[in-house]
Structure formats: C-alpha cells, structure tokens
CSV table of C-alpha atoms and ligand atoms in Angstrom, one decimal:
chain,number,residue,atom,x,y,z
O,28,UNK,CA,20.3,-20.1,18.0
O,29,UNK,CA,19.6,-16.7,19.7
O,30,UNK,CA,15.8,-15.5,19.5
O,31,UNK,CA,15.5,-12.7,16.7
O,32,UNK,CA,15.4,-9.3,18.6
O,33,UNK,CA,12.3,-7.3,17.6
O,34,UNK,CA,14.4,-4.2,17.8
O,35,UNK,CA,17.0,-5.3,15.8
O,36,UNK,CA,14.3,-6.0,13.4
O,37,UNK,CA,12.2,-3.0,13.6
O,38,UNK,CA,15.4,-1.0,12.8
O,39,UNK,CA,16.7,-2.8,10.3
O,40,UNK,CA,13.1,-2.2,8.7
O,41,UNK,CA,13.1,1.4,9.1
O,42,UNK,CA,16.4,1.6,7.1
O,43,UNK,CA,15.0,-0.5,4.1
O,44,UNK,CA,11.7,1.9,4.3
O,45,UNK,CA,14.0,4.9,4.2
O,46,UNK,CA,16.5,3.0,1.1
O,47,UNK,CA,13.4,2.8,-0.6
O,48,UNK,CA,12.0,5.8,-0.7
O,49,UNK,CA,9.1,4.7,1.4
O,50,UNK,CA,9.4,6.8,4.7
O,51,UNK,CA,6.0,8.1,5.8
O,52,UNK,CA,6.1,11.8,7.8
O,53,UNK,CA,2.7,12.7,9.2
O,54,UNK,CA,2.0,16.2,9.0
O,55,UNK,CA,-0.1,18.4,11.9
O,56,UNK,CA,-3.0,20.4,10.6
O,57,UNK,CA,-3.6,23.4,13.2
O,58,UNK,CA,-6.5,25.2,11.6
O,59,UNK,CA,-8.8,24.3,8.8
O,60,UNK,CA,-11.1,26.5,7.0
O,61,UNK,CA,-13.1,24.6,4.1
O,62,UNK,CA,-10.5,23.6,1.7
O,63,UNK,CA,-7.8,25.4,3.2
O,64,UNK,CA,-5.5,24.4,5.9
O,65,UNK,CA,-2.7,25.7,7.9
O,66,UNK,CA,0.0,23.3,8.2
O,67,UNK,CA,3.3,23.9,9.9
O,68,UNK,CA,2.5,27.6,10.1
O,69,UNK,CA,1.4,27.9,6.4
O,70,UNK,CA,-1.9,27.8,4.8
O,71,UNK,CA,-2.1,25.6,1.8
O,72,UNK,CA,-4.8,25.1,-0.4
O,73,UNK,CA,-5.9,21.0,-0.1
O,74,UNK,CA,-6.3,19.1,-2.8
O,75,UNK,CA,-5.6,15.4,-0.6
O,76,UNK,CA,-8.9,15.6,1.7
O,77,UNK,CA,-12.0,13.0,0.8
O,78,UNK,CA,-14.1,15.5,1.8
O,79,UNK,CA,-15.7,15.5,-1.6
O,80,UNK,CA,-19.0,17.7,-0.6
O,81,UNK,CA,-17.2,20.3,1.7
O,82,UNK,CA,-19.7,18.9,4.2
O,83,UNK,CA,-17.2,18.1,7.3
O,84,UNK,CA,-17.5,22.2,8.6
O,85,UNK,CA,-21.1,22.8,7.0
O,86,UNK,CA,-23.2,24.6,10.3
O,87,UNK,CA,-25.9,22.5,9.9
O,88,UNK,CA,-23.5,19.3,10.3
O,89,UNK,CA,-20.9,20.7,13.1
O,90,UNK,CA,-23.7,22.4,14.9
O,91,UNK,CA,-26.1,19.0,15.0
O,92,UNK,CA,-23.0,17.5,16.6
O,93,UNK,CA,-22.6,20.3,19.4
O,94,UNK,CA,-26.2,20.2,20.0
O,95,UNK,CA,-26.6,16.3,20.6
O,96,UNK,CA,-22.8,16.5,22.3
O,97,UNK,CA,-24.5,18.8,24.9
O,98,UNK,CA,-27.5,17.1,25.8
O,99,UNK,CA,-26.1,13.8,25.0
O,100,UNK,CA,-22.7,13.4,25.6
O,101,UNK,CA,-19.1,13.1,23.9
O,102,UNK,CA,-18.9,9.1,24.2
O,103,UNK,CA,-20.8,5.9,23.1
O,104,UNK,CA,-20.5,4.3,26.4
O,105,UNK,CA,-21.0,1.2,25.7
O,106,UNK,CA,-21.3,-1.3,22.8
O,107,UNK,CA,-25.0,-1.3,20.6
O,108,UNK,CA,-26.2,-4.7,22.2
O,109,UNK,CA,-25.7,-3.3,25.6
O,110,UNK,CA,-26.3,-0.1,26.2
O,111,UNK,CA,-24.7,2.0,23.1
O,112,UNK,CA,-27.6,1.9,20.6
O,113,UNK,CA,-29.2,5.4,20.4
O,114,UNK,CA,-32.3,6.8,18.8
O,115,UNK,CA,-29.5,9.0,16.6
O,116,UNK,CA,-27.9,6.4,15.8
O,117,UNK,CA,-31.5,4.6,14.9
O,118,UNK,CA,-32.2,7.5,12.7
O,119,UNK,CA,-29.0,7.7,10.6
O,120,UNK,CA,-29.6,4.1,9.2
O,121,UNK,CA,-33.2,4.8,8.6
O,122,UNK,CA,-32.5,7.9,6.5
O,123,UNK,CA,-29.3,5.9,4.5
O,124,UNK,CA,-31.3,2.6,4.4
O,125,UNK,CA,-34.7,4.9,2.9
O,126,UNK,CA,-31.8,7.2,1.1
O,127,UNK,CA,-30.2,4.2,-0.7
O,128,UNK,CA,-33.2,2.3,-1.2
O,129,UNK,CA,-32.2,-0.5,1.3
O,130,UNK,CA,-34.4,-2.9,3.6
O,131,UNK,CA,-31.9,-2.6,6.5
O,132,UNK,CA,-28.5,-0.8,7.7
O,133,UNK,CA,-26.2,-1.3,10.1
O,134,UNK,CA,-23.9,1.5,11.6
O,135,UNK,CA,-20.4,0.4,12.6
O,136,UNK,CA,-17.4,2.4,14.1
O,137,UNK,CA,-15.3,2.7,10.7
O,138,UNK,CA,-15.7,1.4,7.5
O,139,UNK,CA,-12.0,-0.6,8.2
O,140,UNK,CA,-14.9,-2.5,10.8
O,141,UNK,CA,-17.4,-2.9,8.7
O,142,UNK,CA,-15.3,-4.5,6.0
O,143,UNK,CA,-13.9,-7.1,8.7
O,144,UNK,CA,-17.2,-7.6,9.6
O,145,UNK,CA,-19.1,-8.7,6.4
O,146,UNK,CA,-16.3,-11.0,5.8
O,147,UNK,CA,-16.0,-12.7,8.8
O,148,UNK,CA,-19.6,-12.6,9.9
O,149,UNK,CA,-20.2,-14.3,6.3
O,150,UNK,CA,-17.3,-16.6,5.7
O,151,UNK,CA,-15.4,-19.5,7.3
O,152,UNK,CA,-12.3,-21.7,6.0
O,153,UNK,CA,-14.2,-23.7,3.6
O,154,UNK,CA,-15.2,-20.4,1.4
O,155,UNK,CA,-13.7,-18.2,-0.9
O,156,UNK,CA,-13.4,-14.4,-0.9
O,157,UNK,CA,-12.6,-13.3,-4.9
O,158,UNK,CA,-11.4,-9.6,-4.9
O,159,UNK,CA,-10.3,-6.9,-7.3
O,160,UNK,CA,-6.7,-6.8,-6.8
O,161,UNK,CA,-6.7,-2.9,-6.2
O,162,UNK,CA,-9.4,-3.4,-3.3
O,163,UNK,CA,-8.9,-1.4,-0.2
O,164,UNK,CA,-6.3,-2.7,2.6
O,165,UNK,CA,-9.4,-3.2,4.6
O,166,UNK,CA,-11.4,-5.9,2.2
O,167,UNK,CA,-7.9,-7.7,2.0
O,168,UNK,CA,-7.8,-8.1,6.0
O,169,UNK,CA,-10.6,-9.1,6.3
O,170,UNK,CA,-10.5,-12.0,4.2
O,171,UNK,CA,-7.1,-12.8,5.9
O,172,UNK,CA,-8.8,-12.2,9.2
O,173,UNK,CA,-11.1,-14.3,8.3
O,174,UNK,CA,-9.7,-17.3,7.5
O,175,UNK,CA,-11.4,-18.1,4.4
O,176,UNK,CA,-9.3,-18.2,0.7
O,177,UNK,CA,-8.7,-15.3,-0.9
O,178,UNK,CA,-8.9,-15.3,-4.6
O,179,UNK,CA,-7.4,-12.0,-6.3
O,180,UNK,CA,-8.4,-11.0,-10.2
O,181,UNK,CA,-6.7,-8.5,-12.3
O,182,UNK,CA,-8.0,-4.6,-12.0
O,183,UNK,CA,-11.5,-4.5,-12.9
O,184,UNK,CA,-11.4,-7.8,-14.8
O,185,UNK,CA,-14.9,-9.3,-14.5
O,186,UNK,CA,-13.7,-12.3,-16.4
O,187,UNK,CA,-10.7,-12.7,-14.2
O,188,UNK,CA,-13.6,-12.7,-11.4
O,189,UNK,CA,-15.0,-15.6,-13.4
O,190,UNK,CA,-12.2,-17.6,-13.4
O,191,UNK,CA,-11.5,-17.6,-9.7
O,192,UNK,CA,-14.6,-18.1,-8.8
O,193,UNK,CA,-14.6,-21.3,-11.0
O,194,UNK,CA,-11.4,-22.2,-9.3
O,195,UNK,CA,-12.8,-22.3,-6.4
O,196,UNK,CA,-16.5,-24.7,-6.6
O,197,UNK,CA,-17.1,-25.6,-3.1
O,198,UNK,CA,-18.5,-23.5,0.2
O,199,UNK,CA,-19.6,-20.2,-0.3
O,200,UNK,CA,-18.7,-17.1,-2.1
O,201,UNK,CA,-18.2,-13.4,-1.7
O,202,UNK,CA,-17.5,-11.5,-4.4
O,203,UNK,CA,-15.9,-8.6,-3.2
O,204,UNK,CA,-15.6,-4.7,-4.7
O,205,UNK,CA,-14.6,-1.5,-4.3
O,206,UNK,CA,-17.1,1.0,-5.7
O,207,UNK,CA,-14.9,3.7,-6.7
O,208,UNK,CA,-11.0,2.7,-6.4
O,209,UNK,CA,-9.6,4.7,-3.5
O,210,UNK,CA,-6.0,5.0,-5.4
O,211,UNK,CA,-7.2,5.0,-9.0
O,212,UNK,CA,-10.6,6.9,-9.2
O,213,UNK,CA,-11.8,4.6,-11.7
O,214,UNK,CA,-15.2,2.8,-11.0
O,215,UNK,CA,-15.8,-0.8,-11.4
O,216,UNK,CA,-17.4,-2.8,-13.5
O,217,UNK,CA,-20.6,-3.6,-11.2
O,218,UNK,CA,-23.2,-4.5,-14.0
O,219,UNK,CA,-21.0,-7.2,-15.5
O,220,UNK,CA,-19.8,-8.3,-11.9
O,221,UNK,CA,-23.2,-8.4,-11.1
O,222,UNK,CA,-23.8,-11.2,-13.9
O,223,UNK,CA,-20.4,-12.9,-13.4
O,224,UNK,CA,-21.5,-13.5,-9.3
O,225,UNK,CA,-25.3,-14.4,-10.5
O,226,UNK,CA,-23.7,-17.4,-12.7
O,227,UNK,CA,-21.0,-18.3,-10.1
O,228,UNK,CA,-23.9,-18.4,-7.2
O,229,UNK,CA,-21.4,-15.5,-5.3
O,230,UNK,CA,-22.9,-13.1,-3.2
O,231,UNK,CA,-21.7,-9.3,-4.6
O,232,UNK,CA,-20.8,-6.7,-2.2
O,233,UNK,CA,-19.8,-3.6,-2.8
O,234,UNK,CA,-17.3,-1.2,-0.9
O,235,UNK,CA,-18.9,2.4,-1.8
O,236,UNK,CA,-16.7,4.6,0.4
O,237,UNK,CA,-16.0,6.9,-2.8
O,238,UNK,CA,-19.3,6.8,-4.6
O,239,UNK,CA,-21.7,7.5,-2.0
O,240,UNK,CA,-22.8,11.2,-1.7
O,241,UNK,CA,-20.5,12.1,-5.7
O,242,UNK,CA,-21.9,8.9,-7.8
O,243,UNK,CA,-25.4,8.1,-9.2
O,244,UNK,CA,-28.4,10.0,-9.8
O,245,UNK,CA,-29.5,12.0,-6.1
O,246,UNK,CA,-25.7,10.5,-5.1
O,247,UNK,CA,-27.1,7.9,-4.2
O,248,UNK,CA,-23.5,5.9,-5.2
O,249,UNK,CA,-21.7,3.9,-7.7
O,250,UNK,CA,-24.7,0.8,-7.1
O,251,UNK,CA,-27.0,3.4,-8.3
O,252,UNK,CA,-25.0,5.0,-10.8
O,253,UNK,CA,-24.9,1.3,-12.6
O,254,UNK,CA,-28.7,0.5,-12.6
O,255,UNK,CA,-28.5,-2.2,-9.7
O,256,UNK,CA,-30.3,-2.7,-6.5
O,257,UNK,CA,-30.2,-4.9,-3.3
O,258,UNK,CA,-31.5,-8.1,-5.8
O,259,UNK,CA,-28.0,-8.1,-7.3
O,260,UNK,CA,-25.8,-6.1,-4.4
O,261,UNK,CA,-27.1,-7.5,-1.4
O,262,UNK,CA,-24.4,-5.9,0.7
O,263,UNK,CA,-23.0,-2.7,0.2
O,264,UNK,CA,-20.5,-0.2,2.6
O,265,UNK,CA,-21.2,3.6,2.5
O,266,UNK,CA,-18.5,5.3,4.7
O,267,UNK,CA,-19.4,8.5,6.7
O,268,UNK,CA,-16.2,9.8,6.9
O,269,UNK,CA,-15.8,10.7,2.9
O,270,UNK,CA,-18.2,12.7,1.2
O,271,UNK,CA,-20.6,13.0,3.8
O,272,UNK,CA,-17.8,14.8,6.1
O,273,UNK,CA,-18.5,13.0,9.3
O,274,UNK,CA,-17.0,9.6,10.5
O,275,UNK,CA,-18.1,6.1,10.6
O,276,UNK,CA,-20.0,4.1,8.5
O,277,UNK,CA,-23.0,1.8,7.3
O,278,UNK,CA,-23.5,-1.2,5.8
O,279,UNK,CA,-26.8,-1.5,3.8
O,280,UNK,CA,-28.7,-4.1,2.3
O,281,UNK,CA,-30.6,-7.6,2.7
O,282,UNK,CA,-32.2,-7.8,6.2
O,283,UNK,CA,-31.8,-11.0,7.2
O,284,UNK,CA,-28.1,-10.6,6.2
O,285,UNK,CA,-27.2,-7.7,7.8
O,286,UNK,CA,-29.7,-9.0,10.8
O,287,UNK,CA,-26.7,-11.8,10.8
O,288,UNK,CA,-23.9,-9.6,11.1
O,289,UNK,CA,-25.5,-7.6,13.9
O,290,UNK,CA,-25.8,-10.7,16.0
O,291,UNK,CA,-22.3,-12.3,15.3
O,292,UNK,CA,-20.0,-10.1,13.4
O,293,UNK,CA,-17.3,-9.7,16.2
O,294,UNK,CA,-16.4,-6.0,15.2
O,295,UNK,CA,-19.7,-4.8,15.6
O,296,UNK,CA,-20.2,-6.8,19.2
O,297,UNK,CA,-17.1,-6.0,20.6
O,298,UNK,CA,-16.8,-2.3,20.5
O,299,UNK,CA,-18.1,0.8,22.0
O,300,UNK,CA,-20.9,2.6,19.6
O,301,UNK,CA,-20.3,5.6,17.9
O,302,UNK,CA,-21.0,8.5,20.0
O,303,UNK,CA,-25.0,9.3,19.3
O,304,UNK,CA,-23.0,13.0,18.6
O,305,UNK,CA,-21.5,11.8,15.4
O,306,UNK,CA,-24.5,9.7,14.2
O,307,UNK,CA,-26.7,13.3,14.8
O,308,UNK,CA,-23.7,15.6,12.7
O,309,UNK,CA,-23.9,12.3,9.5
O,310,UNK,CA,-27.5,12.2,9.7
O,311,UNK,CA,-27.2,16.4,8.9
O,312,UNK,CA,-24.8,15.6,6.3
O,313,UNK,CA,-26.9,12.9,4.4
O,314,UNK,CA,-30.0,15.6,4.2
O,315,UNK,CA,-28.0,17.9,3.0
O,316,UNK,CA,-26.0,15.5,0.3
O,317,UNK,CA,-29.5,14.3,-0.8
O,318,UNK,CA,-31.4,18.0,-1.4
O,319,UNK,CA,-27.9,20.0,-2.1
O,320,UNK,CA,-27.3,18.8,-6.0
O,321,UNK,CA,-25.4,21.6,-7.0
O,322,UNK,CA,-22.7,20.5,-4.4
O,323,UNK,CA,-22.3,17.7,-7.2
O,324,UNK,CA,-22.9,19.3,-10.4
O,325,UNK,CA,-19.8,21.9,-8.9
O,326,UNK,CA,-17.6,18.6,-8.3
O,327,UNK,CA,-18.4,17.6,-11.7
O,328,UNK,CA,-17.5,20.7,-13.5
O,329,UNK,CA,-14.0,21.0,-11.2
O,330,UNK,CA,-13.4,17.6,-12.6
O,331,UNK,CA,-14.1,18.3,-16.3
O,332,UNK,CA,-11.8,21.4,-15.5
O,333,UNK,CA,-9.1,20.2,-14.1
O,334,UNK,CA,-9.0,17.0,-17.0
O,335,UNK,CA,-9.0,19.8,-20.0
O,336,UNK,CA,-6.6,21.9,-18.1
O,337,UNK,CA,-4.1,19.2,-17.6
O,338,UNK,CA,-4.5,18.0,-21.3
O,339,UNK,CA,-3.1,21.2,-22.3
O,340,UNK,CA,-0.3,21.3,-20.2
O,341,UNK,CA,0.1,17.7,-21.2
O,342,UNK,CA,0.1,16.4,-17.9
O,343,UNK,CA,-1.3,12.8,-18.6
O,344,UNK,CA,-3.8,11.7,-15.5
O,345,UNK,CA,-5.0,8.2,-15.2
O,346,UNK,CA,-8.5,7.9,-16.9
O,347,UNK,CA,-10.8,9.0,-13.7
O,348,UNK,CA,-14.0,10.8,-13.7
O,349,UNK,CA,-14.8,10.7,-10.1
O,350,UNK,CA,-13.0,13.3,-8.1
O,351,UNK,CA,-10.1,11.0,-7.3
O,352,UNK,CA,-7.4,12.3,-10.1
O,353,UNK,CA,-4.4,10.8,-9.7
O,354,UNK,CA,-1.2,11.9,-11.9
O,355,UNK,CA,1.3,9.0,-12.0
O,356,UNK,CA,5.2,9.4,-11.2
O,357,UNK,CA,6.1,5.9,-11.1
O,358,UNK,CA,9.4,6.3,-9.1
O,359,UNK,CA,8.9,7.3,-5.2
O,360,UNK,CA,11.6,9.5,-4.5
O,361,UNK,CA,9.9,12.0,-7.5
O,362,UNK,CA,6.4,11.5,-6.3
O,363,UNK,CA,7.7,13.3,-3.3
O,364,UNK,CA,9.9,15.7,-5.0
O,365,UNK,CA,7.1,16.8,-7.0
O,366,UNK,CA,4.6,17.3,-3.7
O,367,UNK,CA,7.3,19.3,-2.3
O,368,UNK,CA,7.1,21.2,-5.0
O,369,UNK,CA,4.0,21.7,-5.1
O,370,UNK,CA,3.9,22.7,-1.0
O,371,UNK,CA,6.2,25.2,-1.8
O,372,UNK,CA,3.8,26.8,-4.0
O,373,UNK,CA,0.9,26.9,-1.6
O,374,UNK,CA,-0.8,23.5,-2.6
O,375,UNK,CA,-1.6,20.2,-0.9
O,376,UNK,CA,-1.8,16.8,-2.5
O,377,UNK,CA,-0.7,13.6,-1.6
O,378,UNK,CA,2.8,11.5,-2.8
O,379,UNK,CA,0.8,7.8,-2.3
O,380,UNK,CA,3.8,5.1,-2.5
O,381,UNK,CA,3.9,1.4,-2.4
O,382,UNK,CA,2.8,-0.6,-0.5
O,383,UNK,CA,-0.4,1.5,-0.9
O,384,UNK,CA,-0.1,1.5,-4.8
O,385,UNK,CA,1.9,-1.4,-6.4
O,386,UNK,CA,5.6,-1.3,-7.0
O,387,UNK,CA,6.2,1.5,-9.3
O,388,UNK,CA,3.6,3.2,-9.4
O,389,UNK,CA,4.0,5.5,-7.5
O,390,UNK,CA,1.5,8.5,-7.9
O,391,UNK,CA,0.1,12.2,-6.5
O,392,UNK,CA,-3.0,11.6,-5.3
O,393,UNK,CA,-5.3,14.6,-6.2
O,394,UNK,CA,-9.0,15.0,-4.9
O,395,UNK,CA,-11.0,17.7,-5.6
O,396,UNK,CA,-13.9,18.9,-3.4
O,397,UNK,CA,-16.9,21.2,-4.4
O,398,UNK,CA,-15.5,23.9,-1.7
O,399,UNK,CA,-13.0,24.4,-4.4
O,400,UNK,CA,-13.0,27.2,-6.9
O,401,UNK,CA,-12.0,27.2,-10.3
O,402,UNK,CA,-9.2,29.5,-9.2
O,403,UNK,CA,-7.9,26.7,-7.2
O,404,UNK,CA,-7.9,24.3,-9.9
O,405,UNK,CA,-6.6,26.4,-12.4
O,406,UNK,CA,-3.6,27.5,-9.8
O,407,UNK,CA,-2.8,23.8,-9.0
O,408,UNK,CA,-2.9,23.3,-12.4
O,409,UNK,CA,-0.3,25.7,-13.1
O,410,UNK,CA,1.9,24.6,-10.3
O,411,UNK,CA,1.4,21.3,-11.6
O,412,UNK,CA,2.8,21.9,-15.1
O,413,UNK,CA,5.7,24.0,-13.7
O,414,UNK,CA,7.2,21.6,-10.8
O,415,UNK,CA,6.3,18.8,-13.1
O,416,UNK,CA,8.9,19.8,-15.9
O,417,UNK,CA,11.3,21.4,-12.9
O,418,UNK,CA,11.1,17.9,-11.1
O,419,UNK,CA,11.6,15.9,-14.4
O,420,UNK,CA,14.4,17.6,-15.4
O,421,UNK,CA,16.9,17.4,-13.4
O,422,UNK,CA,18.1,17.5,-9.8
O,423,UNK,CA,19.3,21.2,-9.9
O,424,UNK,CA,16.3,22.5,-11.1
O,425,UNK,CA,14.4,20.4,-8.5
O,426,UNK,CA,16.6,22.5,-6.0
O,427,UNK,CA,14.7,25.5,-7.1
O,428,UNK,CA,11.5,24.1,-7.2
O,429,UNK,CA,11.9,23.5,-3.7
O,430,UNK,CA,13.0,27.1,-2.8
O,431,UNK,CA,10.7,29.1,-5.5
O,432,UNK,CA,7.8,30.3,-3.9
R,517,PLP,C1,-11.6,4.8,3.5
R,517,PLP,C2,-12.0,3.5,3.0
R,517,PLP,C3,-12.4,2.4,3.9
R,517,PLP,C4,-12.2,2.6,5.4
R,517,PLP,O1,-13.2,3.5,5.9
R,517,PLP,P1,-12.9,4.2,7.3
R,517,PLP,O2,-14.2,4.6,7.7
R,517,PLP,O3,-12.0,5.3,7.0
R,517,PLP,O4,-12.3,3.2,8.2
R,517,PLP,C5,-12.8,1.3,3.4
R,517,PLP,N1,-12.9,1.1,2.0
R,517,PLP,C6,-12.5,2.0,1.1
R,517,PLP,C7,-12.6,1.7,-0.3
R,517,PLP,C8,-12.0,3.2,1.6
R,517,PLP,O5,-11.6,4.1,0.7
C-alpha cells in the first residue's frame, strides 16, 4: 500500500468544504472607527465584533497602552516564572480578582490558554470532564488535550449534567460551562448547575468570556448575575479580548487552585507573558467597565430594540437577551446569501456555519455594541427584513439583493 499523500488529502478536503457550503474567506479590515469599519474599500456598519462596551478604541484604554508601550516596551520577553511577570500585569489581576470578588487571578495569553490550562492543570485519564454540548471549541480541546473523558449533556440540561456525572463515579470531576453561549446568546443555567455539581462532588467552572463586563449587577458577569460566588464557582474565565476591548485573559477564583495552575498548567509555563502594554490598556478598560454603567444600560436598550423591531418584521431570533442575537437560516449557502445581502447594504454581520454551529443550523451571528445607535439598529433592521424575504424567495431576486445598494 502507498502512504496516503497529505496533499492529496488536503485537496480533496477543500473540495468537500467548498460542496458543502462551508468555505471560510477572511476579510481585511483597513480602518476602524468605533463601530464602523472600512473593509475592501467600503465602510460598513459592524454588527459581528465582541466588542460589546465600545472600549477597544476608548482614549483612556489605547492611550494606557502607548504610554506603558513607550516606557516599557512592545513584547513580554519572556514567560511569567522567568522574567515576564510585570507589576501591570500584577495590577490587572488585582483590580479583576477585587472587581469580581475573587481571592486570586491568574492572567494567561488567551482565553483558548486558559481553558487548556484549567483542564489539564486539573485533570488526568482517570477523571471526567462533563460539558454543555454547545461549549466553546476551546473547553472541548482541552478536555481532549487533556486526556481525561469527556462527558457531553444536551444544551443547557442540568439534569443531563446529572446523568453523566453519575455515569461517570470514579476520579475527579469538572463540570464545565460556558457563561453566556458564544453562538446562541443564551445564558446557562449556573444556579441549578451549581446544585447538580454540589451533589455529584464536581468542581464548577465557568467560561465567562460573554458575560463579563454586559452581565450582572456592576457587570460583574453571568456568576454574578445568578447570585453565586467562588463557594460554588471555584473557577471562572473572564476574557480581555470581548467586552473589555483589549486581549488576553484571566482566570479567577480559589487560591490554592489557581496557585496550582500557575505552577504546572503547561500553557501558562511555556509561553511568553503578555506584553505589560496590553495588561496596562485591560486594566483602563476594567475601570472604566466598572464606573461607566450607562455603557450597559445603552447595550440593554439596543437589545430590547432590536428584539421588538424584528418581531414586527417577523424575523424570528433565537431567545437571547445578551447582546449575542443570532437569526437562524439553517441552510449554509443562505446564511451567506443573506450576509451578502446585507454587505451590499452597508452592514456587517457574520454567516457562522458548521462545524462552528451544528449541522443545520446554520445562523447570522449579530452582536450589538453600545457604540451603536438606534439608527443603526433600526437600519440593520430594515435591511434585515428586506434581504431576508429577497433571499427566501427565490434565486433571481437574491441576484438583486446582491446588486441593490
Ligand atoms: C472567545 C472565547 C474563548 C477564547 O478566548 P480568546 O481570548 O479569544 O482566546 C473562550 N471561551 C469562549 C466562550 C469564548 O467565546
């Protein structure tokens, strides 16, 4: 038998992603201002960015980062247990750890990071990892990464979280969440996932990427939002690169746990720091997501907006009330159609396609952000109920969606 060529395999791949609909095409942003962004010569209003504060070009955030880039440089230069560790980056986790009400945090390179880190700094091949099944790619590799068995339960099904646990008795166990679902918007249930990993002896953690900075009273998160503290979330992930506009991110809670992960985790060993730069531009960004309340309460009322404008065009969104609104297509080559469309009208918003969502379920992905103005919703809107009947109906009228201005 000759060896299977990689080649051969690699482009026999790229012709099933391209039967299927499932082609990817990275697009180059030249120039950003707030919510707007020029994109192949055009500016477009964004409605696809997780920059749910409109903190990533706030002065006080881009110019803390030019200020500690010029004294302090652009890199990390090294890893934290060398020489990385900085007093900026000393001084973000004490303002997330005192903002979130946590004993201890621990800043990592990416939240991707810190997800393979809590699972593989916590669990070998005798325990068991029980997920959501809509978790984030991330909380899924690291399990697999990890070595340990990984237990799936239906979408938000704290009973389904229940029965794998019980399936599983022996070693350890990490019950693992997403906060706010990345794809869906919805938020799980954390106070009866809370109970179901107190009577199954789990440890709950909770992946807050979405929540933190838009969720809970002082947006303080999802944790917050559903009454709980480090007694029943031990662990929990706030990403820098969402609503607080910046990049990285932190993983809060129990000391001695987190004290753990800093001395074995091997993605937090074995890789340069963040550069001190970034850490002073997030720690900006978390004073001004704790004091700045109306950047929420605007969020919250482009939400309600956009929900009753799109019931009366009859556009039916999944049930979302975090600024993750996504409308479902189902089939992939309309989910594209209809952000052509929608492109061609001045807008932004993301076609998400399997294997990101499941099979047929195909969706646009629409986030708002509190740079928005109602203008901007109500225009999307309007765009939305036009393409979406021009895309539904047929393929010659999808023509002209594509060309009409
Ligand atoms: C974005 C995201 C991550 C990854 O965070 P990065 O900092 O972008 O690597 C992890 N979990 C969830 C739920 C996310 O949405």
């Amino acid at each position: 038998m000759p060896r299977i060529q990689l080649r051969d395999r690699v482009e026999e791949l790229r012709l099933q992603r391209e039967a299927l609909g499932r082609q990817r095409v990275r697009r180059t942003v030249t120039r950003r201002d707030g919510v707007r962004c020029e994109v192949d010569g055009r500016w477009l209003v964004n409605f696809c960015s997780n920059d749910y504060l409109g903190l990533s070009q706030q002065f006080a955030v881009t110019g803390a980062l030019q200020h500690s880039a010029a004294s302090e440089g652009a890199g990390g230069i090294g890893s934290h247990l060398v020489c990385g560790h900085h007093a900026a980056h000393e001084a973000l986790e004490r303002a997330l750890a005192d903002w979130l009400g946590a004993p201890r945090a621990l800043l990592f390179g990416s939240g991707y990071l810190a997800n393979l880190a809590v699972v593989q700094g916590l669990l070998g091949e005798d325990d068991v990892c029980v997920q959501d099944k809509l978790n984030h790619a991330s909380l899924i590799d690291a399990a697999r990464l990890a070595g340990c068995r990984l237990r799936r339960y239906p979408h938000a099904d704290p009973e389904g979280a229940v029965r794998q646990m019980r399936a599983s008795p022996d070693g350890a166990a990490l019950l693992a969440t997403d906060g706010v679902f990345s794809m869906d918007g919805d938020i799980a249930p954390l106070r009866q996932l809370s109970l179901a990993a107190r009577v199954q002896q789990a440890l709950l953690y909770v992946d807050d990427a979405h929540g933190i900075g838009v969720l809970g009273p002082g947006g303080r998160g999802s944790v917050a939002a559903a009454q709980l503290d480090v007694a029943q979330v031990p662990l929990q992930l706030a990403t820098l690169g969402k609503a607080l506009g910046g990049y990285g991110a932190v993983l809060l809670g129990d000391a001695a746990l987190i004290d753990h992960l800093a001395q074995t985790a091997r993605p937090y060993l074995y890789t340069t720091a963040l550069p001190p730069a970034l850490a002073a531009a997030s720690l900006a960004a978390v004073s001004l997501a704790r004091k700045d309340h109306w950047r929420r309460e605007k969020l919250r009322a482009l939400v309600a907006r956009f929900r009753e404008g799109a019931a009366e065009r009859g556009l039916s969104l999944l049930p979302s009330q975090t600024p993750i609104q996504p409308l479902l297509c189902g089939d992939n080559a309309r989910a594209v159609a209809l952000a052509q469309a929608l492109e061609a009208r001045g807008y932004w918003v993301a076609a998400i396609r399997p294997p990101t969502v499941p099979e047929g379920s195909a969706r646009l992905r629409i986030t708002l952000s509190a740079g928005h103005g109602d203008s901007d919703v109500d225009g999307l809107l309007d765009a939305l109920a036009w393409t979406s009947d021009a895309v539904g109906a047929s393929r010659s009228t999808l023509g002209a969606a594509l060309t009409t201005p």
